[in-house]
Tab-separated table of C-alpha atoms and ligand atoms in Angstrom:
chain	number	residue	atom	x	y	z
A	1	MET	CA	-1.404	9.282	23.548
A	2	SER	CA	0.663	6.379	25.227
A	3	GLU	CA	3.841	5.095	23.875
A	4	LYS	CA	2.363	1.702	23.506
A	5	LYS	CA	0.423	0.580	20.502
A	6	GLY	CA	-3.338	0.944	21.251
A	7	ILE	CA	-5.344	-1.848	19.933
A	8	ALA	CA	-9.045	-2.419	19.346
A	9	ILE	CA	-10.234	-5.954	18.856
A	10	LEU	CA	-13.518	-6.202	17.154
A	11	GLY	CA	-14.976	-9.670	17.946
A	12	SER	CA	-12.697	-10.488	21.013
A	13	THR	CA	-14.818	-13.427	22.053
A	14	GLY	CA	-14.331	-15.432	18.866
A	15	SER	CA	-11.452	-17.793	17.785
A	16	ILE	CA	-9.351	-15.008	16.384
A	17	GLY	CA	-10.200	-12.609	19.075
A	18	THR	CA	-9.360	-14.835	21.931
A	19	GLN	CA	-5.984	-15.821	20.278
A	20	ALA	CA	-5.345	-12.107	19.782
A	21	LEU	CA	-5.798	-11.524	23.424
A	22	GLU	CA	-3.227	-14.082	24.126
A	23	VAL	CA	-0.769	-12.350	21.719
A	24	LEU	CA	-1.364	-9.030	23.458
A	25	GLU	CA	-0.948	-10.451	26.920
A	26	ALA	CA	2.564	-11.835	25.963
A	27	TYR	CA	3.855	-8.358	25.184
A	28	PRO	CA	2.447	-6.021	27.837
A	29	ASN	CA	5.151	-3.396	27.248
A	30	TYR	CA	4.293	-3.156	23.575
A	31	PHE	CA	0.492	-3.348	23.329
A	32	ASP	CA	-2.181	-1.395	25.093
A	33	LEU	CA	-5.687	-3.044	24.769
A	34	GLN	CA	-8.181	-0.254	24.196
A	35	VAL	CA	-11.274	-1.888	23.005
A	36	ILE	CA	-12.995	-5.333	22.933
A	37	THR	CA	-16.386	-6.096	21.444
A	38	ALA	CA	-18.679	-9.066	21.152
A	39	ASN	CA	-22.059	-9.898	19.518
A	40	ARG	CA	-23.930	-11.764	22.149
A	41	ASN	CA	-21.411	-13.523	24.328
A	42	ALA	CA	-21.820	-11.278	27.406
A	43	ASP	CA	-20.256	-13.671	29.822
A	44	LEU	CA	-16.916	-14.082	28.009
A	45	LEU	CA	-16.880	-10.379	27.267
A	46	ILE	CA	-17.272	-9.599	30.867
A	47	GLU	CA	-14.557	-12.146	31.845
A	48	GLN	CA	-12.120	-10.663	29.220
A	49	ALA	CA	-12.827	-7.007	30.385
A	50	LEU	CA	-12.163	-7.880	34.109
A	51	LYS	CA	-8.904	-9.688	33.111
A	52	HIS	CA	-7.577	-7.355	30.452
A	53	LYS	CA	-8.924	-3.974	31.742
A	54	PRO	CA	-9.596	-2.280	28.217
A	55	ASN	CA	-10.775	1.265	28.072
A	56	SER	CA	-14.054	0.445	26.434
A	57	VAL	CA	-16.270	-2.621	25.663
A	58	VAL	CA	-19.087	-3.037	23.157
A	59	ILE	CA	-21.818	-5.617	23.413
A	60	VAL	CA	-23.824	-5.426	20.168
A	61	ASP	CA	-26.840	-7.388	21.441
A	62	LYS	CA	-28.723	-4.517	23.230
A	63	ASP	CA	-30.596	-7.032	25.447
A	64	SER	CA	-27.211	-8.018	27.093
A	65	TYR	CA	-26.065	-4.355	27.579
A	66	LYS	CA	-27.484	-4.157	31.165
A	67	LYS	CA	-25.830	-7.391	32.169
A	68	VAL	CA	-22.365	-6.135	31.030
A	69	LYS	CA	-22.904	-2.632	32.361
A	70	ASP	CA	-23.871	-4.024	35.841
A	71	ALA	CA	-20.827	-6.560	35.859
A	72	LEU	CA	-18.331	-3.729	35.023
A	73	TRP	CA	-19.941	-0.931	37.033
A	74	SER	CA	-17.038	-0.728	39.649
A	75	GLU	CA	-14.354	-0.728	36.897
A	76	ASP	CA	-13.055	2.107	34.984
A	77	ILE	CA	-14.371	0.794	31.742
A	78	HIS	CA	-16.720	2.404	29.310
A	79	VAL	CA	-19.617	0.007	28.289
A	80	TYR	CA	-21.548	0.610	25.087
A	81	GLY	CA	-24.425	-1.385	23.451
A	82	GLY	CA	-25.489	-1.733	19.884
A	83	GLU	CA	-24.065	-2.022	16.468
A	84	GLU	CA	-23.387	1.657	15.961
A	85	ALA	CA	-21.162	1.764	18.790
A	86	LEU	CA	-18.630	-0.575	16.905
A	87	SER	CA	-18.027	2.281	14.541
A	88	GLN	CA	-17.586	4.847	17.280
A	89	VAL	CA	-15.192	3.101	19.536
A	90	VAL	CA	-12.581	2.565	16.822
A	91	GLU	CA	-12.278	6.284	16.414
A	92	SER	CA	-10.802	6.807	19.848
A	93	ILE	CA	-7.601	8.705	19.785
A	94	GLU	CA	-5.909	6.067	21.832
A	95	VAL	CA	-6.573	3.399	19.097
A	96	HIS	CA	-3.726	2.856	16.735
A	97	THR	CA	-4.672	-0.353	15.186
A	98	VAL	CA	-8.072	-2.114	14.767
A	99	LEU	CA	-8.037	-5.922	14.570
A	100	THR	CA	-11.255	-6.857	12.649
A	101	ALA	CA	-11.865	-10.245	14.121
A	102	LEU	CA	-15.605	-10.285	13.821
A	103	VAL	CA	-17.406	-12.552	11.367
A	104	GLY	CA	-19.332	-11.665	8.218
A	105	TYR	CA	-20.787	-8.610	6.578
A	106	ALA	CA	-21.048	-6.971	9.948
A	107	GLY	CA	-17.348	-6.097	9.589
A	108	LEU	CA	-17.879	-3.669	6.779
A	109	LYS	CA	-19.171	-0.735	8.559
A	110	PRO	CA	-16.773	-0.478	11.428
A	111	THR	CA	-13.836	-1.103	9.122
A	112	ILE	CA	-14.929	1.901	7.007
A	113	ALA	CA	-15.206	3.897	10.205
A	114	ALA	CA	-11.705	2.834	11.330
A	115	ILE	CA	-10.119	3.676	7.819
A	116	ASN	CA	-11.844	7.062	7.868
A	117	ALA	CA	-10.341	7.717	11.340
A	118	LYS	CA	-6.997	6.783	9.900
A	119	LYS	CA	-6.543	3.563	12.017
A	120	GLU	CA	-4.194	0.869	10.869
A	121	ILE	CA	-6.302	-2.272	10.077
A	122	ALA	CA	-5.280	-5.816	10.898
A	123	LEU	CA	-7.787	-7.660	8.856
A	124	ALA	CA	-9.132	-11.114	9.829
A	125	ASN	CA	-12.767	-10.242	8.599
A	126	LYS	CA	-12.155	-11.292	4.939
A	127	GLU	CA	-15.830	-10.807	4.240
A	128	THR	CA	-15.223	-7.116	4.200
A	129	LEU	CA	-12.938	-7.220	1.138
A	130	VAL	CA	-15.152	-9.724	-0.489
A	131	VAL	CA	-18.210	-7.541	-0.218
A	132	ALA	CA	-16.451	-4.137	-1.038
A	133	GLY	CA	-12.871	-4.609	-1.927
A	134	GLU	CA	-12.805	-1.748	-4.300
A	135	LEU	CA	-14.344	0.763	-1.965
A	136	ILE	CA	-12.264	-0.405	1.014
A	137	THR	CA	-8.894	-0.440	-0.821
A	138	SER	CA	-9.490	2.907	-2.514
A	139	LEU	CA	-10.543	4.498	0.752
A	140	ALA	CA	-7.437	3.113	2.588
A	141	LYS	CA	-5.257	4.488	-0.278
A	142	GLU	CA	-6.931	7.841	0.120
A	143	LYS	CA	-6.513	7.937	3.898
A	144	GLY	CA	-2.817	6.540	3.812
A	145	VAL	CA	-4.007	3.566	5.897
A	146	ASN	CA	-2.226	0.180	5.729
A	147	ILE	CA	-4.335	-3.138	5.818
A	148	TYR	CA	-2.224	-5.969	7.245
A	149	PRO	CA	-3.504	-9.432	6.580
A	150	VAL	CA	-4.253	-11.843	9.453
A	151	ASP	CA	-5.627	-14.751	7.365
A	152	SER	CA	-2.833	-17.220	7.293
A	153	GLU	CA	-2.583	-17.506	3.537
A	154	HIS	CA	-2.470	-13.717	3.066
A	155	SER	CA	-0.089	-13.259	5.934
A	156	ALA	CA	2.116	-15.913	4.017
A	157	ILE	CA	1.989	-13.901	0.736
A	158	PHE	CA	2.648	-10.623	2.665
A	159	GLN	CA	5.613	-12.260	4.480
A	160	CYS	CA	6.987	-13.500	1.230
A	161	ILE	CA	6.870	-9.928	-0.549
A	162	VAL	CA	8.272	-7.933	2.369
A	163	GLY	CA	11.485	-6.466	0.870
A	164	GLU	CA	10.126	-7.193	-2.639
A	165	PHE	CA	7.491	-4.428	-2.877
A	166	HIS	CA	9.290	-3.068	-6.066
A	167	ASN	CA	9.130	-6.517	-7.709
A	168	GLN	CA	6.199	-7.604	-9.657
A	169	ILE	CA	4.184	-10.747	-8.675
A	170	GLU	CA	3.700	-13.048	-11.492
A	171	LYS	CA	1.187	-15.208	-9.591
A	172	ILE	CA	0.316	-16.581	-6.281
A	173	TYR	CA	-0.796	-19.969	-4.977
A	174	LEU	CA	-3.086	-20.066	-2.114
A	175	THR	CA	-2.916	-23.226	-0.321
A	176	ALA	CA	-6.023	-25.082	0.914
A	177	SER	CA	-6.237	-27.994	3.314
A	178	GLY	CA	-9.095	-29.424	1.176
A	179	GLY	CA	-11.292	-29.582	4.433
A	180	PRO	CA	-12.922	-32.732	6.020
A	181	PHE	CA	-14.498	-33.790	2.678
A	182	ARG	CA	-11.250	-33.848	0.630
A	183	GLY	CA	-11.585	-36.751	-1.946
A	184	PHE	CA	-15.317	-37.100	-1.620
A	185	SER	CA	-17.563	-37.630	-4.706
A	186	GLN	CA	-20.707	-35.611	-5.378
A	187	GLU	CA	-22.736	-38.569	-4.159
A	188	GLU	CA	-20.777	-38.887	-0.873
A	189	LEU	CA	-21.207	-35.172	-0.195
A	190	LEU	CA	-25.056	-35.575	-0.344
A	191	LYS	CA	-24.873	-37.757	2.860
A	192	VAL	CA	-22.451	-35.643	5.094
A	193	SER	CA	-23.629	-34.437	8.503
A	194	LYS	CA	-23.208	-31.072	10.296
A	195	GLU	CA	-20.979	-32.765	12.833
A	196	GLN	CA	-18.596	-33.976	10.138
A	197	ALA	CA	-18.594	-30.510	8.469
A	198	LEU	CA	-17.723	-28.878	11.723
A	199	LYS	CA	-14.518	-31.046	12.067
A	200	HIS	CA	-11.737	-29.380	10.386
A	201	PRO	CA	-8.670	-31.541	10.007
A	202	ASN	CA	-5.984	-28.877	10.826
A	203	TRP	CA	-7.617	-25.702	12.391
A	204	SER	CA	-9.939	-24.978	15.206
A	205	MET	CA	-11.979	-21.963	14.037
A	206	GLY	CA	-15.462	-20.300	14.422
A	207	ALA	CA	-18.474	-22.197	12.892
A	208	LYS	CA	-18.951	-20.054	9.895
A	209	ILE	CA	-15.427	-20.341	8.495
A	210	THR	CA	-15.200	-24.023	9.436
A	211	ILE	CA	-18.299	-24.687	7.197
A	212	ASP	CA	-16.880	-22.345	4.560
A	213	SER	CA	-13.688	-24.476	4.607
A	214	ALA	CA	-15.549	-27.655	4.152
A	215	THR	CA	-17.383	-26.326	1.098
A	216	LEU	CA	-14.204	-24.482	-0.219
A	217	MET	CA	-16.187	-21.246	-0.139
A	218	ASN	CA	-13.527	-20.126	2.274
A	219	LYS	CA	-10.765	-20.567	-0.247
A	220	GLY	CA	-12.970	-18.792	-2.793
A	221	LEU	CA	-13.545	-15.854	-0.388
A	222	GLU	CA	-9.695	-15.771	0.033
A	223	VAL	CA	-9.129	-15.590	-3.666
A	224	ILE	CA	-11.181	-12.445	-3.763
A	225	GLU	CA	-9.498	-11.170	-0.580
A	226	ALA	CA	-6.086	-11.652	-2.212
A	227	LYS	CA	-7.073	-9.831	-5.362
A	228	TRP	CA	-7.800	-6.694	-3.279
A	229	LEU	CA	-4.944	-6.983	-0.815
A	230	PHE	CA	-2.278	-7.627	-3.420
A	231	ASN	CA	-3.897	-5.905	-6.370
A	232	LEU	CA	-3.905	-8.985	-8.665
A	233	LYS	CA	-5.825	-10.022	-11.722
A	234	PRO	CA	-7.971	-13.142	-11.444
A	235	GLU	CA	-5.642	-15.126	-13.704
A	236	GLN	CA	-2.685	-14.367	-11.357
A	237	ILE	CA	-4.448	-16.391	-8.503
A	238	ASP	CA	-4.363	-20.153	-8.272
A	239	VAL	CA	-5.488	-22.471	-5.485
A	240	ILE	CA	-3.591	-25.718	-4.631
A	241	VAL	CA	-4.682	-28.275	-2.101
A	242	HIS	CA	-1.986	-29.029	0.555
A	243	PRO	CA	-3.528	-31.338	3.190
A	244	GLN	CA	-0.937	-30.819	5.854
A	245	SER	CA	-1.378	-27.014	6.006
A	246	ILE	CA	2.322	-26.418	6.515
A	247	VAL	CA	3.054	-24.319	3.379
A	248	HIS	CA	0.724	-21.396	3.986
A	249	SER	CA	0.984	-19.879	0.527
A	250	ILE	CA	3.457	-19.189	-2.272
A	251	VAL	CA	4.381	-16.274	-4.413
A	252	GLN	CA	5.880	-16.651	-7.905
A	253	PHE	CA	7.902	-13.584	-9.164
A	254	GLU	CA	8.508	-12.620	-12.757
A	255	ASP	CA	11.991	-14.358	-12.818
A	256	GLY	CA	10.144	-17.555	-12.014
A	257	SER	CA	11.611	-17.772	-8.440
A	258	MET	CA	9.000	-18.934	-5.881
A	259	LYS	CA	8.888	-18.024	-2.217
A	260	ALA	CA	6.734	-19.937	0.298
A	261	GLN	CA	5.976	-19.271	3.951
A	262	MET	CA	5.861	-22.426	6.170
A	263	GLY	CA	5.080	-23.219	9.814
A	264	LEU	CA	2.865	-25.201	11.940
A	265	PRO	CA	-0.801	-24.229	11.540
A	266	ASP	CA	-1.259	-21.627	14.420
A	267	MET	CA	-3.166	-18.454	13.913
A	268	LYS	CA	-1.272	-16.628	16.658
A	269	LEU	CA	1.643	-16.168	14.355
A	270	PRO	CA	-0.160	-14.236	11.559
A	271	ILE	CA	-2.240	-12.328	14.233
A	272	GLN	CA	1.056	-11.245	15.806
A	273	PHE	CA	2.916	-10.396	12.622
A	274	ALA	CA	0.004	-8.134	11.674
A	275	LEU	CA	0.310	-6.235	14.884
A	276	THR	CA	4.095	-6.069	15.163
A	277	TYR	CA	5.052	-5.618	11.439
A	278	PRO	CA	7.797	-4.852	10.445
A	279	ASP	CA	9.152	-6.549	13.552
A	280	ARG	CA	9.141	-10.251	14.536
A	281	PHE	CA	8.833	-10.801	18.204
A	282	LYS	CA	10.300	-13.896	19.768
A	283	THR	CA	7.662	-16.460	20.657
A	284	ASP	CA	7.559	-19.902	22.386
A	285	PHE	CA	5.164	-21.293	19.834
A	286	PRO	CA	5.861	-25.042	18.965
A	287	ARG	CA	8.455	-25.255	16.146
A	288	PHE	CA	8.001	-27.279	12.980
A	289	ASN	CA	9.885	-30.656	12.840
A	290	PHE	CA	10.572	-32.043	9.389
A	291	MET	CA	10.484	-35.574	10.687
A	292	ASP	CA	6.925	-35.201	11.927
A	293	TYR	CA	6.003	-34.284	8.260
A	294	PRO	CA	8.208	-36.349	6.004
A	295	GLU	CA	5.911	-35.811	3.139
A	296	LEU	CA	4.196	-32.456	1.998
A	297	THR	CA	1.858	-33.204	-0.764
A	298	PHE	CA	-0.035	-30.970	-3.367
A	299	GLU	CA	-2.986	-31.725	-5.413
A	300	GLN	CA	-5.598	-30.010	-7.503
A	301	PRO	CA	-8.918	-29.020	-5.800
A	302	ASN	CA	-11.832	-30.794	-7.206
A	303	ARG	CA	-13.779	-27.994	-8.748
A	304	GLU	CA	-16.692	-30.372	-10.140
A	305	VAL	CA	-17.589	-31.413	-6.665
A	306	PHE	CA	-16.772	-28.130	-4.669
A	307	LYS	CA	-18.465	-25.669	-6.870
A	308	ASN	CA	-18.106	-22.722	-4.657
A	309	LEU	CA	-14.477	-22.175	-5.725
A	310	ASP	CA	-15.473	-21.522	-9.393
A	311	LEU	CA	-18.317	-19.444	-8.302
A	312	ALA	CA	-15.935	-17.143	-6.447
A	313	PHE	CA	-13.732	-16.890	-9.503
A	314	TYR	CA	-17.034	-16.027	-11.385
A	315	ALA	CA	-17.884	-13.376	-8.802
A	316	MET	CA	-14.506	-11.759	-8.907
A	317	GLU	CA	-14.530	-11.640	-12.826
A	318	ASN	CA	-18.044	-10.362	-13.034
A	319	ALA	CA	-17.086	-7.590	-10.579
A	320	GLY	CA	-19.514	-4.973	-9.323
A	321	THR	CA	-21.750	-6.202	-6.509
A	322	THR	CA	-21.421	-9.932	-7.632
A	323	ALA	CA	-19.014	-10.873	-4.758
A	324	CYS	CA	-21.214	-9.018	-2.323
A	325	VAL	CA	-24.258	-11.010	-3.392
A	326	LEU	CA	-22.318	-14.212	-3.209
A	327	ASN	CA	-21.102	-13.399	0.347
A	328	ALA	CA	-24.612	-12.614	1.522
A	329	THR	CA	-26.177	-15.670	0.157
A	330	ASN	CA	-23.502	-17.805	1.629
A	331	GLU	CA	-23.897	-16.253	5.075
A	332	ILE	CA	-27.573	-17.262	4.774
A	333	ALA	CA	-26.916	-20.614	3.408
A	334	VAL	CA	-24.374	-21.441	6.114
A	335	ASP	CA	-26.685	-20.250	8.783
A	336	ALA	CA	-29.468	-22.467	7.293
A	337	PHE	CA	-27.235	-25.378	7.132
A	338	LEU	CA	-26.167	-24.980	10.811
A	339	ASN	CA	-29.747	-24.717	11.788
A	340	ASP	CA	-30.665	-28.094	9.853
A	341	LYS	CA	-32.822	-26.156	7.216
A	342	ILE	CA	-30.755	-27.216	4.153
A	343	SER	CA	-28.314	-30.006	3.407
A	344	PHE	CA	-24.460	-29.515	2.897
A	345	SER	CA	-24.789	-29.840	-0.970
A	346	GLU	CA	-27.526	-27.268	-1.027
A	347	ILE	CA	-25.127	-24.562	0.316
A	348	SER	CA	-23.320	-24.226	-3.030
A	349	MET	CA	-26.495	-24.779	-5.166
A	350	LEU	CA	-28.190	-21.904	-3.173
A	351	ASN	CA	-25.148	-19.680	-3.811
A	352	ASN	CA	-25.124	-20.399	-7.512
A	353	ASP	CA	-28.973	-19.845	-7.971
A	354	VAL	CA	-29.009	-16.478	-6.137
A	355	VAL	CA	-25.739	-15.151	-7.679
A	356	LYS	CA	-26.637	-16.068	-11.222
A	357	ALA	CA	-30.050	-14.588	-11.038
A	358	ALA	CA	-29.001	-11.321	-9.227
A	359	LYS	CA	-29.151	-7.870	-10.803
A	360	ILE	CA	-25.492	-6.659	-10.589
A	361	ILE	CA	-24.526	-3.073	-10.142
A	362	THR	CA	-21.399	-2.466	-11.973
A	363	LYS	CA	-19.956	0.635	-10.355
A	364	PRO	CA	-21.265	0.357	-6.819
A	365	VAL	CA	-21.175	2.962	-3.994
A	366	TYR	CA	-21.586	2.119	-0.331
A	367	GLU	CA	-25.498	2.238	-0.555
A	368	ASP	CA	-25.429	-0.238	-3.440
A	369	TYR	CA	-23.446	-2.826	-1.311
A	370	VAL	CA	-25.879	-2.357	1.402
A	371	SER	CA	-28.912	-2.984	-0.850
A	372	ALA	CA	-27.273	-5.820	-2.824
A	373	ASP	CA	-26.523	-7.601	0.538
A	374	TYR	CA	-30.157	-7.011	1.653
A	375	THR	CA	-31.726	-8.187	-1.606
A	376	ALA	CA	-29.494	-11.271	-1.897
A	377	ARG	CA	-30.335	-12.326	1.762
A	378	GLN	CA	-34.062	-11.928	0.892
A	379	SER	CA	-33.702	-14.032	-2.341
A	380	ALA	CA	-31.826	-16.704	-0.506
A	381	LEU	CA	-34.285	-16.910	2.405
A	382	LYS	CA	-37.145	-17.092	-0.104
A	383	LEU	CA	-35.440	-20.036	-1.936
A	384	ILE	CA	-34.917	-21.876	1.412
A	385	GLN	CA	-38.607	-21.696	2.229
B	1	LIG	P1	-15.980	-16.530	15.458
B	1	LIG	O1	-17.359	-16.935	15.153
B	1	LIG	O2	-15.110	-17.533	16.406
B	1	LIG	O3	-16.041	-15.196	16.263
B	1	LIG	C1	-16.658	-14.135	15.805
B	1	LIG	C2	-16.613	-12.872	16.587
B	1	LIG	O4	-17.389	-11.907	16.023
B	1	LIG	C3	-17.190	-13.144	18.143
B	1	LIG	O5	-16.650	-12.362	18.915
B	1	LIG	C4	-18.632	-12.551	17.798
B	1	LIG	O6	-19.217	-12.053	19.032
B	1	LIG	C5	-18.469	-11.364	16.837
B	1	LIG	N1	-19.550	-11.306	15.968
B	1	LIG	C6	-20.372	-12.252	15.390
B	1	LIG	N2	-21.310	-11.680	14.676
B	1	LIG	C7	-21.289	-10.290	14.896
B	1	LIG	C8	-22.080	-9.270	14.449
B	1	LIG	N3	-23.175	-9.410	13.615
B	1	LIG	N4	-21.727	-7.979	14.885
B	1	LIG	C9	-20.637	-7.792	15.690
B	1	LIG	N5	-19.883	-8.813	16.074
B	1	LIG	C10	-20.223	-10.062	15.724
B	1	LIG	O7	-15.243	-16.294	14.136
B	1	LIG	P2	-13.596	-16.526	13.921
B	1	LIG	O8	-13.347	-17.868	13.516
B	1	LIG	O9	-12.813	-15.928	14.917
B	1	LIG	O10	-13.477	-15.609	12.551
B	1	LIG	C11	-13.458	-14.187	12.599
B	1	LIG	C12	-13.070	-13.628	11.180
B	1	LIG	O11	-11.736	-14.071	10.971
B	1	LIG	C13	-13.979	-14.300	10.103
B	1	LIG	O12	-14.012	-13.275	9.064
B	1	LIG	C14	-12.979	-15.465	9.498
B	1	LIG	O13	-13.184	-15.656	8.228
B	1	LIG	C15	-11.649	-14.847	9.780
B	1	LIG	N6	-10.564	-15.859	10.029
B	1	LIG	C16	-10.569	-16.723	10.958
B	1	LIG	C17	-9.560	-17.728	11.127
B	1	LIG	C18	-9.736	-18.610	12.259
B	1	LIG	O14	-8.735	-19.453	12.415
B	1	LIG	N7	-10.631	-18.570	13.155
B	1	LIG	C19	-8.628	-17.826	10.243
B	1	LIG	C20	-8.494	-16.936	9.126
B	1	LIG	C21	-9.542	-15.808	9.040
B	2	LIG	MG1	-7.188	-18.697	5.633
C-alpha cells in the first residue's frame, strides 16, 4: 500500500464530489485518488478520470458503461458499471477513506460495504445516517471505523469537540440559513416556483439538497444525522436560523460554555478537514472579514410554516424505521416537485401523510430498512397520482 492516503469518492461528479477533487488536487503528496463514481454523468466522469487518473471508475447507469469504457480504453484505469460495483470498489486494499458524496438512499449499501471493509468514512451522504443511523453507527463501532462528518454543521460540531471528547455535550445548536423562503407565510409558500426554490441564498449545491434546504427538510435530516454522529438525545438538539451562514454550528458543554465554529460558507473546508483530521492543512481559501458582516443575526425557525422540521423530530423520537420512511417519501416528493408533479407546499404534506400512516418496525435489521424504503416510495407515488 502506498504511503499516501488512498481516497474513494462516491459521487465525484456532484457538488461535493467536484469540490473534493479540488481538495485532493491541492495536496498531491498527501492524497492518492483511487476511485471515482457517477450515476449517469458519463462525460464528466470521463473528463475527471483522464485528468486525475484514478485506479478505478464506476458508472452506475449500465447504458453509459460502454461509453466510459471506450473513452478510457488506453488508460490504466479499471472501468465498472452498475450499482453493485460501488460496494466492490470501496473494498480495494489501496482505499483508506471513502468519501460518500452521492445523494440519497443509494449511499446506504456502499457505506455498509466500506465499513465492513474497515475503511474510514468521510460522510457527506447524510441520508445514510437518517435511514439507518442505528445500524451504521453500531457497525462502525464493531469494526473500529471512524465516521468523519463533511456536512458543514456537523463538521462545526466535530471541530468544537476535538480535545473535549471526555466532556459531556449538554446541547448543540445546528444553524440554518432559513433558505430562500425565510419569513414567508403559508399563503406565500403556495405560490413559489421551482426556480425560486432552486436559488439558495448562501450555498451552491445539488438540486435535492437545495430543495431540502428550502423546505427545511435538510435541517430536519441534519438533526437526525447529528443524533447518530454525536450520540445525542432529541432534547439535546436545537435549530437556530442564522441567515448569514457564518456560524456553522454551536456546542454547549455542561458548564454552560458554548463553542462555535465560524468561517465563510465554503464546503471545501469541511471536506478537507474530514480527510486530513487531526491535521489542518494550510489553504488559500478566502478569509472572513468582520467588516463585511457587521451583524450576525439569529432567529427561531417558523415550525408552523416549515412543517418538515417538526416531522423530522417526530421521526427521530418515534425511532425504528420512521426516519427511513420519511427519507424515502421525501426523495419521491422532491423528485416529483422537480418534475412539476406537485407544488412546493405539497412536499411536506406528502411527507407527513406517508410517515403518519406507515407501519413502523421498531427493531429493524438491514432488510427491514430496504422494505420500509420500498413501501414508503410506493405509498408516496400512489398519493401523487
Ligand atoms: P449532487 O446531486 O450534486 O451530486 C450527487 C452525486 O451522486 C453525483 O456524482 C451523482 O452522479 C451521484 N448519484 C446520484 N444518484 C446516485 C445513485 N442512485 N447511485 C449512485 N450515485 C448517484 O449532490 P451534492 O449536493 O453533492 O450532495 C451529495 C450529498 O452530500 C448529499 O447527501 C447531500 O445532502 C450532502 N451534502 C451536500 C452539501 C453541498 O454543499 N452540496 C453540503 C452538505 C451535505
Ligand atoms: Mg449542512
